[in-house]
């Protein structure tokens, strides 16, 4: 991680993203779906931040907010100190040089009728129109080699590549403009396990080479473990826990993190923390108390009645649970406001 931690590359404060749901009857108000609710975190230069959570926890919504594909309902998102809320279209264009996105399905993001050299060169053409054709061609070839492909692959079509190779192409296309932040939305979920490891290793290597910051989204803790410096655990739009990678895997504080760990091989110690088969909370009408109450093996009456506050641990981890202190009393403090729930 870069030592300049004064201004985070990305600072997210009290972020809310609400969608308008479908109205069942014409005279009823449209319900509000809380995709992200009061989210706070920092992402530092050169850091890899894992974001993990089950389906519907708001991960892709967060990715879309950060590239301007989704509006912000409330709160603030600052990139290098610059507020993204209400940013003009023209300014988003400039920001595209600095923030790039890689999707889960690489084939869907490549035009099947274009040779991949052309697809990889497109962002350069759009964002650096002054660049000559020859320069662009050289950059594409160089980038193909950086992601472990061959320069001559520029002349091939997407259907001629395997899933893993296509994801390498998508990574090359995102990195060709030398962004400061790469957002990877489940980049390995559609790949075989062996290929997943190769892509994760490639991203790690590229992160070091370019001193990139990466927001790496996955629904599986096992995947984020190999790549992240720090991890955010989300559940139905709320941050449940945030911790450095080692702390999260050795001493997970939140029962939800423990439940996620219990579901992956090699973490038998957390077997007693498996999530119960309770109903999932409704994103339209979240419960009064804790969001995880219906599935938490530790839930009691207090959890049903009162929402928990964030607590911070001596090692910087933060958890949203009434019983956070039972998972390590050392240095624990109640946070006055959720705005402090970040590193
Ligand atoms: N455009 C939209 N309009 C209305 N609701 C949406 C929209 N996009 C997402 N949602 C809802 O917002 C919530 C969060 O969705 P999101 O796609 O961000 O979750 P996710 O964590 O990426 O899930 P997954 O792991 O399945 O990709 C879900 O309840 C989803 O149905
Ligand atoms: S507040 Fe209660 S229900 Fe929520 S995670 Fe903690 S123990 Fe479980
Ligand atoms: Mg998603």
mmCIF file of C-alpha atoms and ligand atoms in Angstrom:
data_model
loop_
_atom_site.group_PDB
_atom_site.id
_atom_site.type_symbol
_atom_site.label_atom_id
_atom_site.label_comp_id
_atom_site.label_asym_id
_atom_site.label_seq_id
_atom_site.Cartn_x
_atom_site.Cartn_y
_atom_site.Cartn_z
ATOM 1 C CA UNK A 1 0.000 0.000 0.000
ATOM 2 C CA UNK A 2 1.185 3.498 -0.715
ATOM 3 C CA UNK A 3 2.346 5.434 2.344
ATOM 4 C CA UNK A 4 0.389 8.539 1.346
ATOM 5 C CA UNK A 5 -2.737 7.792 3.309
ATOM 6 C CA UNK A 6 -3.644 11.424 3.945
ATOM 7 C CA UNK A 7 -6.336 11.705 1.299
ATOM 8 C CA UNK A 8 -7.884 8.399 0.403
ATOM 9 C CA UNK A 9 -8.238 7.712 -3.291
ATOM 10 C CA UNK A 10 -11.888 6.997 -2.645
ATOM 11 C CA UNK A 11 -13.911 8.175 0.357
ATOM 12 C CA UNK A 12 -17.489 6.913 0.684
ATOM 13 C CA UNK A 13 -19.620 8.505 3.404
ATOM 14 C CA UNK A 14 -23.179 7.704 4.443
ATOM 15 C CA UNK A 15 -23.846 6.447 0.936
ATOM 16 C CA UNK A 16 -27.426 5.571 0.165
ATOM 17 C CA UNK A 17 -28.662 4.166 -3.099
ATOM 18 C CA UNK A 18 -32.371 3.545 -3.224
ATOM 19 C CA UNK A 19 -34.317 2.157 -6.154
ATOM 20 C CA UNK A 20 -37.952 2.771 -6.774
ATOM 21 C CA UNK A 21 -39.820 -0.550 -6.716
ATOM 22 C CA UNK A 22 -42.877 -1.608 -8.679
ATOM 23 C CA UNK A 23 -46.220 -0.165 -7.584
ATOM 24 C CA UNK A 24 -48.741 -2.971 -7.078
ATOM 25 C CA UNK A 25 -51.799 -0.715 -7.268
ATOM 26 C CA UNK A 26 -51.920 2.594 -9.168
ATOM 27 C CA UNK A 27 -52.972 4.657 -6.129
ATOM 28 C CA UNK A 28 -50.282 3.277 -3.861
ATOM 29 C CA UNK A 29 -46.862 4.976 -3.557
ATOM 30 C CA UNK A 30 -43.982 3.116 -5.237
ATOM 31 C CA UNK A 31 -41.998 1.228 -2.589
ATOM 32 C CA UNK A 32 -38.339 2.091 -1.996
ATOM 33 C CA UNK A 33 -35.702 -0.609 -2.239
ATOM 34 C CA UNK A 34 -32.604 0.109 -0.140
ATOM 35 C CA UNK A 35 -29.777 -1.317 -2.221
ATOM 36 C CA UNK A 36 -27.101 0.528 -0.194
ATOM 37 C CA UNK A 37 -27.783 2.028 3.208
ATOM 38 C CA UNK A 38 -25.357 4.356 5.019
ATOM 39 C CA UNK A 39 -22.183 2.816 3.671
ATOM 40 C CA UNK A 40 -18.822 4.217 4.816
ATOM 41 C CA UNK A 41 -15.349 3.227 3.736
ATOM 42 C CA UNK A 42 -12.052 4.494 2.380
ATOM 43 C CA UNK A 43 -9.973 3.006 -0.379
ATOM 44 C CA UNK A 44 -6.323 3.995 -0.434
ATOM 45 C CA UNK A 45 -3.927 4.283 -3.343
ATOM 46 C CA UNK A 46 -2.456 0.938 -4.290
ATOM 47 C CA UNK A 47 -4.791 -0.977 -1.979
ATOM 48 C CA UNK A 48 -6.911 -3.994 -2.872
ATOM 49 C CA UNK A 49 -10.225 -3.857 -1.087
ATOM 50 C CA UNK A 50 -12.411 -6.967 -1.239
ATOM 51 C CA UNK A 51 -16.181 -6.515 -1.094
ATOM 52 C CA UNK A 52 -18.064 -9.655 -0.223
ATOM 53 C CA UNK A 53 -21.690 -10.508 0.391
ATOM 54 C CA UNK A 54 -24.467 -12.749 -0.824
ATOM 55 C CA UNK A 55 -26.688 -11.974 -3.780
ATOM 56 C CA UNK A 56 -28.605 -8.723 -3.355
ATOM 57 C CA UNK A 57 -26.178 -7.138 -0.891
ATOM 58 C CA UNK A 58 -25.600 -4.125 -3.163
ATOM 59 C CA UNK A 59 -22.139 -4.982 -4.535
ATOM 60 C CA UNK A 60 -22.880 -4.302 -8.210
ATOM 61 C CA UNK A 61 -24.855 -1.210 -7.265
ATOM 62 C CA UNK A 62 -21.725 0.109 -5.563
ATOM 63 C CA UNK A 63 -19.640 -0.677 -8.668
ATOM 64 C CA UNK A 64 -22.148 1.133 -10.883
ATOM 65 C CA UNK A 65 -22.166 4.195 -8.608
ATOM 66 C CA UNK A 66 -18.385 4.442 -8.837
ATOM 67 C CA UNK A 67 -18.411 4.594 -12.641
ATOM 68 C CA UNK A 68 -21.430 6.893 -12.891
ATOM 69 C CA UNK A 69 -23.890 4.294 -14.187
ATOM 70 C CA UNK A 70 -26.052 4.638 -11.089
ATOM 71 C CA UNK A 71 -27.098 7.791 -9.286
ATOM 72 C CA UNK A 72 -26.486 8.510 -5.595
ATOM 73 C CA UNK A 73 -29.616 8.929 -3.464
ATOM 74 C CA UNK A 74 -27.822 10.490 -0.489
ATOM 75 C CA UNK A 75 -24.386 10.770 1.036
ATOM 76 C CA UNK A 76 -21.079 11.449 -0.567
ATOM 77 C CA UNK A 77 -18.537 9.667 -2.753
ATOM 78 C CA UNK A 78 -15.229 11.458 -3.297
ATOM 79 C CA UNK A 79 -12.565 10.348 -5.728
ATOM 80 C CA UNK A 80 -9.248 12.116 -5.013
ATOM 81 C CA UNK A 81 -11.279 14.597 -3.001
ATOM 82 C CA UNK A 82 -13.688 15.345 -5.842
ATOM 83 C CA UNK A 83 -17.394 14.797 -5.165
ATOM 84 C CA UNK A 84 -19.059 12.401 -7.615
ATOM 85 C CA UNK A 85 -22.601 13.159 -6.546
ATOM 86 C CA UNK A 86 -24.172 15.411 -9.149
ATOM 87 C CA UNK A 87 -21.026 15.333 -11.318
ATOM 88 C CA UNK A 88 -21.575 16.662 -14.841
ATOM 89 C CA UNK A 89 -21.467 14.181 -17.750
ATOM 90 C CA UNK A 90 -18.432 15.981 -19.180
ATOM 91 C CA UNK A 91 -16.523 15.461 -15.910
ATOM 92 C CA UNK A 92 -17.438 11.780 -15.796
ATOM 93 C CA UNK A 93 -15.726 11.419 -19.152
ATOM 94 C CA UNK A 94 -12.458 12.726 -17.706
ATOM 95 C CA UNK A 95 -12.858 10.422 -14.714
ATOM 96 C CA UNK A 96 -13.097 7.399 -16.996
ATOM 97 C CA UNK A 97 -9.339 7.605 -17.505
ATOM 98 C CA UNK A 98 -8.909 7.043 -13.779
ATOM 99 C CA UNK A 99 -11.656 4.552 -12.949
ATOM 100 C CA UNK A 100 -12.332 1.446 -15.018
ATOM 101 C CA UNK A 101 -14.679 -1.498 -14.551
ATOM 102 C CA UNK A 102 -14.299 -5.207 -15.342
ATOM 103 C CA UNK A 103 -17.500 -7.245 -15.424
ATOM 104 C CA UNK A 104 -18.306 -10.826 -14.514
ATOM 105 C CA UNK A 105 -19.078 -11.921 -18.074
ATOM 106 C CA UNK A 106 -16.158 -10.889 -20.297
ATOM 107 C CA UNK A 107 -17.719 -12.208 -23.507
ATOM 108 C CA UNK A 108 -20.802 -10.064 -23.040
ATOM 109 C CA UNK A 109 -18.627 -6.959 -22.689
ATOM 110 C CA UNK A 110 -16.742 -7.602 -25.959
ATOM 111 C CA UNK A 111 -18.244 -6.955 -29.377
ATOM 112 C CA UNK A 112 -18.248 -10.374 -31.119
ATOM 113 C CA UNK A 113 -17.794 -8.736 -34.539
ATOM 114 C CA UNK A 114 -14.670 -6.796 -33.563
ATOM 115 C CA UNK A 115 -11.163 -8.198 -33.405
ATOM 116 C CA UNK A 116 -10.003 -7.941 -29.834
ATOM 117 C CA UNK A 117 -7.235 -5.502 -30.766
ATOM 118 C CA UNK A 118 -9.929 -3.077 -31.802
ATOM 119 C CA UNK A 119 -11.964 -3.665 -28.621
ATOM 120 C CA UNK A 120 -8.940 -3.133 -26.397
ATOM 121 C CA UNK A 121 -7.998 0.036 -28.299
ATOM 122 C CA UNK A 122 -11.483 1.574 -28.113
ATOM 123 C CA UNK A 123 -11.105 3.255 -24.699
ATOM 124 C CA UNK A 124 -7.831 4.799 -25.893
ATOM 125 C CA UNK A 125 -9.544 6.143 -28.982
ATOM 126 C CA UNK A 126 -12.381 7.598 -26.934
ATOM 127 C CA UNK A 127 -10.357 8.993 -24.041
ATOM 128 C CA UNK A 128 -7.076 9.890 -25.797
ATOM 129 C CA UNK A 129 -8.213 11.028 -29.266
ATOM 130 C CA UNK A 130 -4.861 12.763 -29.841
ATOM 131 C CA UNK A 131 -3.036 9.403 -29.826
ATOM 132 C CA UNK A 132 -1.891 8.188 -33.250
ATOM 133 C CA UNK A 133 -3.075 4.905 -34.719
ATOM 134 C CA UNK A 134 0.411 3.395 -34.558
ATOM 135 C CA UNK A 135 0.866 4.396 -30.948
ATOM 136 C CA UNK A 136 -2.499 2.889 -30.124
ATOM 137 C CA UNK A 137 -1.614 -0.356 -31.885
ATOM 138 C CA UNK A 138 1.670 -0.585 -29.975
ATOM 139 C CA UNK A 139 -0.071 0.055 -26.650
ATOM 140 C CA UNK A 140 -2.641 -2.686 -27.415
ATOM 141 C CA UNK A 141 0.095 -5.210 -28.208
ATOM 142 C CA UNK A 142 2.069 -4.269 -25.123
ATOM 143 C CA UNK A 143 -1.048 -4.552 -22.966
ATOM 144 C CA UNK A 144 -1.871 -7.982 -24.413
ATOM 145 C CA UNK A 145 1.554 -9.159 -23.314
ATOM 146 C CA UNK A 146 1.097 -7.624 -19.871
ATOM 147 C CA UNK A 147 -2.001 -9.783 -19.326
ATOM 148 C CA UNK A 148 -0.255 -12.957 -20.494
ATOM 149 C CA UNK A 149 -1.538 -13.047 -24.091
ATOM 150 C CA UNK A 150 0.352 -12.609 -27.319
ATOM 151 C CA UNK A 151 0.578 -9.394 -29.337
ATOM 152 C CA UNK A 152 -0.665 -11.275 -32.433
ATOM 153 C CA UNK A 153 -3.875 -12.154 -30.553
ATOM 154 C CA UNK A 154 -5.014 -8.626 -31.430
ATOM 155 C CA UNK A 155 -6.108 -10.049 -34.801
ATOM 156 C CA UNK A 156 -8.403 -12.701 -33.323
ATOM 157 C CA UNK A 157 -12.113 -12.550 -32.454
ATOM 158 C CA UNK A 158 -13.604 -13.039 -28.954
ATOM 159 C CA UNK A 159 -15.139 -16.451 -29.783
ATOM 160 C CA UNK A 160 -11.633 -17.781 -30.449
ATOM 161 C CA UNK A 161 -10.693 -17.312 -26.769
ATOM 162 C CA UNK A 162 -11.479 -19.334 -23.649
ATOM 163 C CA UNK A 163 -13.383 -17.734 -20.735
ATOM 164 C CA UNK A 164 -10.171 -17.058 -18.821
ATOM 165 C CA UNK A 165 -8.489 -15.567 -21.903
ATOM 166 C CA UNK A 166 -11.544 -13.370 -22.521
ATOM 167 C CA UNK A 167 -11.269 -12.084 -18.957
ATOM 168 C CA UNK A 168 -7.601 -11.265 -19.655
ATOM 169 C CA UNK A 169 -8.755 -9.316 -22.702
ATOM 170 C CA UNK A 170 -11.320 -7.433 -20.580
ATOM 171 C CA UNK A 171 -8.613 -6.620 -18.019
ATOM 172 C CA UNK A 172 -6.320 -5.398 -20.819
ATOM 173 C CA UNK A 173 -9.081 -3.152 -22.126
ATOM 174 C CA UNK A 174 -9.682 -1.678 -18.669
ATOM 175 C CA UNK A 175 -5.990 -1.125 -17.912
ATOM 176 C CA UNK A 176 -4.967 0.294 -21.268
ATOM 177 C CA UNK A 177 -5.918 3.811 -20.131
ATOM 178 C CA UNK A 178 -3.750 3.340 -16.984
ATOM 179 C CA UNK A 179 -6.514 3.935 -14.434
ATOM 180 C CA UNK A 180 -5.832 4.607 -10.759
ATOM 181 C CA UNK A 181 -8.786 2.498 -9.652
ATOM 182 C CA UNK A 182 -9.939 -0.784 -11.179
ATOM 183 C CA UNK A 183 -13.330 -2.095 -10.130
ATOM 184 C CA UNK A 184 -13.747 -5.830 -10.677
ATOM 185 C CA UNK A 185 -17.347 -6.985 -10.294
ATOM 186 C CA UNK A 186 -17.152 -10.747 -9.728
ATOM 187 C CA UNK A 187 -14.430 -11.110 -12.375
ATOM 188 C CA UNK A 188 -13.817 -14.797 -11.680
ATOM 189 C CA UNK A 189 -17.281 -16.074 -10.731
ATOM 190 C CA UNK A 190 -17.941 -17.505 -14.197
ATOM 191 C CA UNK A 191 -14.549 -19.249 -14.446
ATOM 192 C CA UNK A 192 -13.241 -22.700 -13.438
ATOM 193 C CA UNK A 193 -11.447 -22.775 -10.093
ATOM 194 C CA UNK A 194 -7.980 -23.260 -11.657
ATOM 195 C CA UNK A 195 -8.544 -20.355 -14.051
ATOM 196 C CA UNK A 196 -9.884 -18.233 -11.164
ATOM 197 C CA UNK A 197 -6.519 -18.558 -9.414
ATOM 198 C CA UNK A 198 -4.667 -17.492 -12.570
ATOM 199 C CA UNK A 199 -6.805 -14.363 -12.970
ATOM 200 C CA UNK A 200 -6.478 -13.487 -9.279
ATOM 201 C CA UNK A 201 -2.669 -13.871 -9.541
ATOM 202 C CA UNK A 202 -2.629 -11.762 -12.681
ATOM 203 C CA UNK A 203 -4.601 -8.977 -10.980
ATOM 204 C CA UNK A 204 -2.213 -9.042 -8.003
ATOM 205 C CA UNK A 205 0.752 -8.788 -10.325
ATOM 206 C CA UNK A 206 -0.777 -5.928 -12.339
ATOM 207 C CA UNK A 207 -1.737 -4.131 -9.147
ATOM 208 C CA UNK A 208 1.920 -4.139 -8.063
ATOM 209 C CA UNK A 209 3.229 -3.179 -11.471
ATOM 210 C CA UNK A 210 0.913 -0.201 -11.888
ATOM 211 C CA UNK A 211 0.387 0.666 -8.193
ATOM 212 C CA UNK A 212 -3.318 0.265 -8.866
ATOM 213 C CA UNK A 213 -6.110 0.407 -6.324
ATOM 214 C CA UNK A 214 -8.603 -2.408 -6.873
ATOM 215 C CA UNK A 215 -12.127 -2.825 -5.563
ATOM 216 C CA UNK A 216 -12.578 -6.561 -5.914
ATOM 217 C CA UNK A 217 -16.172 -7.783 -5.615
ATOM 218 C CA UNK A 218 -17.031 -11.425 -4.949
ATOM 219 C CA UNK A 219 -19.720 -13.401 -3.191
ATOM 220 C CA UNK A 220 -17.196 -15.905 -1.920
ATOM 221 C CA UNK A 221 -14.821 -15.136 0.974
ATOM 222 C CA UNK A 222 -12.410 -17.796 -0.285
ATOM 223 C CA UNK A 223 -11.802 -15.743 -3.442
ATOM 224 C CA UNK A 224 -11.261 -12.383 -1.738
ATOM 225 C CA UNK A 225 -8.834 -13.970 0.718
ATOM 226 C CA UNK A 226 -6.180 -14.448 -1.941
ATOM 227 C CA UNK A 227 -6.256 -10.948 -3.274
ATOM 228 C CA UNK A 228 -7.452 -8.403 -0.712
ATOM 229 C CA UNK A 229 -5.504 -6.252 1.717
ATOM 230 C CA UNK A 230 -8.746 -5.385 3.480
ATOM 231 C CA UNK A 231 -12.309 -6.700 3.228
ATOM 232 C CA UNK A 232 -15.789 -5.196 3.522
ATOM 233 C CA UNK A 233 -18.586 -7.626 4.325
ATOM 234 C CA UNK A 234 -22.014 -6.463 3.129
ATOM 235 C CA UNK A 235 -25.501 -7.783 3.848
ATOM 236 C CA UNK A 236 -28.566 -6.331 2.175
ATOM 237 C CA UNK A 237 -26.976 -2.958 1.583
ATOM 238 C CA UNK A 238 -25.328 -2.591 5.016
ATOM 239 C CA UNK A 239 -21.701 -2.890 5.973
ATOM 240 C CA UNK A 240 -21.559 -5.685 8.561
ATOM 241 C CA UNK A 241 -17.813 -5.836 9.110
ATOM 242 C CA UNK A 242 -14.675 -4.263 7.815
ATOM 243 C CA UNK A 243 -11.214 -5.582 8.663
ATOM 244 C CA UNK A 244 -7.729 -6.264 7.381
ATOM 245 C CA UNK A 245 -7.568 -9.574 5.591
ATOM 246 C CA UNK A 246 -5.613 -11.428 8.289
ATOM 247 C CA UNK A 247 -7.867 -10.175 11.089
ATOM 248 C CA UNK A 248 -11.010 -11.022 9.173
ATOM 249 C CA UNK A 249 -9.961 -14.613 8.579
ATOM 250 C CA UNK A 250 -8.343 -15.273 11.959
ATOM 251 C CA UNK A 251 -10.770 -13.390 14.226
ATOM 252 C CA UNK A 252 -13.960 -12.586 12.344
ATOM 253 C CA UNK A 253 -16.063 -10.415 14.657
ATOM 254 C CA UNK A 254 -19.464 -10.348 13.040
ATOM 255 C CA UNK A 255 -21.752 -13.401 13.178
ATOM 256 C CA UNK A 256 -22.491 -12.928 9.475
ATOM 257 C CA UNK A 257 -18.771 -13.054 8.595
ATOM 258 C CA UNK A 258 -18.492 -16.154 10.768
ATOM 259 C CA UNK A 259 -21.443 -17.696 8.935
ATOM 260 C CA UNK A 260 -19.802 -16.975 5.563
ATOM 261 C CA UNK A 261 -16.570 -18.534 6.801
ATOM 262 C CA UNK A 262 -18.388 -21.567 8.181
ATOM 263 C CA UNK A 263 -19.708 -22.213 4.683
ATOM 264 C CA UNK A 264 -16.243 -22.625 3.146
ATOM 265 C CA UNK A 265 -13.985 -25.678 3.646
ATOM 266 C CA UNK A 266 -11.135 -25.344 6.130
ATOM 267 C CA UNK A 267 -12.993 -23.250 8.688
ATOM 268 C CA UNK A 268 -14.566 -25.988 10.797
ATOM 269 C CA UNK A 269 -13.903 -23.906 13.932
ATOM 270 C CA UNK A 270 -16.808 -21.689 12.888
ATOM 271 C CA UNK A 271 -19.227 -24.552 12.242
ATOM 272 C CA UNK A 272 -21.370 -23.458 15.174
ATOM 273 C CA UNK A 273 -21.875 -20.105 13.468
ATOM 274 C CA UNK A 274 -23.600 -21.428 10.362
ATOM 275 C CA UNK A 275 -26.484 -19.136 9.402
ATOM 276 C CA UNK A 276 -29.945 -20.348 10.355
ATOM 277 C CA UNK A 277 -32.497 -21.049 7.614
ATOM 278 C CA UNK A 278 -34.476 -17.936 8.491
ATOM 279 C CA UNK A 279 -36.203 -15.721 5.968
ATOM 280 C CA UNK A 280 -34.118 -13.103 4.235
ATOM 281 C CA UNK A 281 -34.920 -9.502 5.185
ATOM 282 C CA UNK A 282 -36.965 -7.505 2.712
ATOM 283 C CA UNK A 283 -34.965 -4.688 1.098
ATOM 284 C CA UNK A 284 -38.262 -2.774 0.908
ATOM 285 C CA UNK A 285 -39.056 -3.030 4.619
ATOM 286 C CA UNK A 286 -35.935 -3.867 6.660
ATOM 287 C CA UNK A 287 -36.491 -5.079 10.225
ATOM 288 C CA UNK A 288 -36.456 -2.590 13.123
ATOM 289 C CA UNK A 289 -33.533 -4.327 14.822
ATOM 290 C CA UNK A 290 -30.535 -6.027 13.255
ATOM 291 C CA UNK A 291 -30.734 -6.918 9.545
ATOM 292 C CA UNK A 292 -29.220 -10.343 10.196
ATOM 293 C CA UNK A 293 -31.609 -11.252 13.019
ATOM 294 C CA UNK A 294 -33.648 -13.836 11.088
ATOM 295 C CA UNK A 295 -30.544 -15.944 10.320
ATOM 296 C CA UNK A 296 -28.163 -15.170 13.155
ATOM 297 C CA UNK A 297 -27.389 -18.086 15.502
ATOM 298 C CA UNK A 298 -26.722 -15.588 18.337
ATOM 299 C CA UNK A 299 -29.846 -13.464 17.935
ATOM 300 C CA UNK A 300 -31.864 -12.615 21.026
ATOM 301 C CA UNK A 301 -34.693 -10.289 21.916
ATOM 302 C CA UNK A 302 -32.506 -7.179 21.935
ATOM 303 C CA UNK A 303 -31.468 -7.896 18.328
ATOM 304 C CA UNK A 304 -35.123 -7.853 17.275
ATOM 305 C CA UNK A 305 -35.918 -4.610 19.099
ATOM 306 C CA UNK A 306 -32.878 -2.361 18.592
ATOM 307 C CA UNK A 307 -30.564 -1.739 15.630
ATOM 308 C CA UNK A 308 -26.903 -2.305 16.568
ATOM 309 C CA UNK A 309 -24.217 0.418 16.378
ATOM 310 C CA UNK A 310 -20.806 0.122 14.817
ATOM 311 C CA UNK A 311 -17.988 -0.839 17.180
ATOM 312 C CA UNK A 312 -14.333 -0.475 16.446
ATOM 313 C CA UNK A 313 -11.584 -2.837 17.632
ATOM 314 C CA UNK A 314 -7.983 -2.054 18.522
ATOM 315 C CA UNK A 315 -6.779 -3.537 15.209
ATOM 316 C CA UNK A 316 -9.028 -1.143 13.238
ATOM 317 C CA UNK A 317 -11.756 -3.687 12.436
ATOM 318 C CA UNK A 318 -15.350 -2.478 12.623
ATOM 319 C CA UNK A 319 -18.457 -4.582 13.202
ATOM 320 C CA UNK A 320 -22.164 -3.859 13.376
ATOM 321 C CA UNK A 321 -23.419 -6.126 16.157
ATOM 322 C CA UNK A 322 -24.795 -5.729 19.702
ATOM 323 C CA UNK A 323 -22.404 -8.431 20.878
ATOM 324 C CA UNK A 324 -19.296 -7.219 19.065
ATOM 325 C CA UNK A 325 -17.506 -6.915 22.415
ATOM 326 C CA UNK A 326 -17.784 -10.674 22.945
ATOM 327 C CA UNK A 327 -15.479 -11.163 19.981
ATOM 328 C CA UNK A 328 -12.531 -9.226 21.457
ATOM 329 C CA UNK A 329 -12.939 -6.594 24.171
ATOM 330 C CA UNK A 330 -9.503 -5.140 23.653
ATOM 331 C CA UNK A 331 -9.811 -1.460 22.790
ATOM 332 C CA UNK A 332 -13.420 -1.634 21.676
ATOM 333 C CA UNK A 333 -15.253 1.671 21.335
ATOM 334 C CA UNK A 334 -18.782 2.544 20.372
ATOM 335 C CA UNK A 335 -18.745 4.773 17.361
ATOM 336 C CA UNK A 336 -20.724 7.947 17.772
ATOM 337 C CA UNK A 337 -21.741 7.991 14.148
ATOM 338 C CA UNK A 338 -21.570 5.507 11.344
ATOM 339 C CA UNK A 339 -19.457 8.097 9.512
ATOM 340 C CA UNK A 340 -16.509 6.990 11.631
ATOM 341 C CA UNK A 341 -16.890 3.392 10.548
ATOM 342 C CA UNK A 342 -13.967 3.382 8.180
ATOM 343 C CA UNK A 343 -10.236 3.259 8.110
HETATM 344 N N1 LIG B 1 -31.936 -1.133 -11.598
HETATM 345 C C1 LIG B 1 -32.513 -1.632 -10.511
HETATM 346 N N2 LIG B 1 -33.788 -1.322 -10.186
HETATM 347 C C2 LIG B 1 -34.380 -1.800 -9.070
HETATM 348 N N3 LIG B 1 -33.742 -2.600 -8.185
HETATM 349 C C3 LIG B 1 -32.474 -2.949 -8.452
HETATM 350 C C4 LIG B 1 -31.791 -2.490 -9.624
HETATM 351 N N4 LIG B 1 -30.527 -2.988 -9.614
HETATM 352 C C5 LIG B 1 -30.429 -3.738 -8.487
HETATM 353 N N5 LIG B 1 -31.598 -3.710 -7.800
HETATM 354 C C6 LIG B 1 -31.843 -4.367 -6.509
HETATM 355 O O1 LIG B 1 -30.906 -3.843 -5.587
HETATM 356 C C7 LIG B 1 -30.446 -4.867 -4.706
HETATM 357 C C8 LIG B 1 -28.941 -4.955 -4.799
HETATM 358 O O2 LIG B 1 -28.623 -5.417 -6.101
HETATM 359 P P1 LIG B 1 -27.132 -5.629 -6.599
HETATM 360 O O3 LIG B 1 -27.171 -6.082 -8.023
HETATM 361 O O4 LIG B 1 -26.353 -4.416 -6.302
HETATM 362 O O5 LIG B 1 -26.649 -6.820 -5.654
HETATM 363 P P2 LIG B 1 -25.367 -7.747 -5.749
HETATM 364 O O6 LIG B 1 -24.772 -7.769 -4.390
HETATM 365 O O7 LIG B 1 -24.500 -7.309 -6.864
HETATM 366 O O8 LIG B 1 -25.991 -9.171 -6.050
HETATM 367 P P3 LIG B 1 -25.400 -10.389 -6.956
HETATM 368 O O9 LIG B 1 -24.407 -11.109 -6.064
HETATM 369 O O10 LIG B 1 -26.599 -11.215 -7.245
HETATM 370 O O11 LIG B 1 -24.761 -9.808 -8.182
HETATM 371 C C9 LIG B 1 -31.165 -6.135 -5.111
HETATM 372 O O12 LIG B 1 -32.283 -6.291 -4.258
HETATM 373 C C10 LIG B 1 -31.596 -5.873 -6.523
HETATM 374 O O13 LIG B 1 -32.784 -6.572 -6.841
HETATM 375 S S1 LIG B 2 -26.913 -7.767 16.536
HETATM 376 FE FE1 LIG B 2 -27.796 -9.718 17.171
HETATM 377 S S2 LIG B 2 -28.744 -10.561 15.317
HETATM 378 FE FE2 LIG B 2 -27.360 -8.951 14.696
HETATM 379 S S3 LIG B 2 -25.488 -9.984 14.214
HETATM 380 FE FE3 LIG B 2 -25.313 -9.306 16.325
HETATM 381 S S4 LIG B 2 -26.040 -11.026 17.547
HETATM 382 FE FE4 LIG B 2 -26.696 -11.405 15.446
HETATM 383 MG MG1 LIG B 3 -23.738 -8.224 -8.606
#
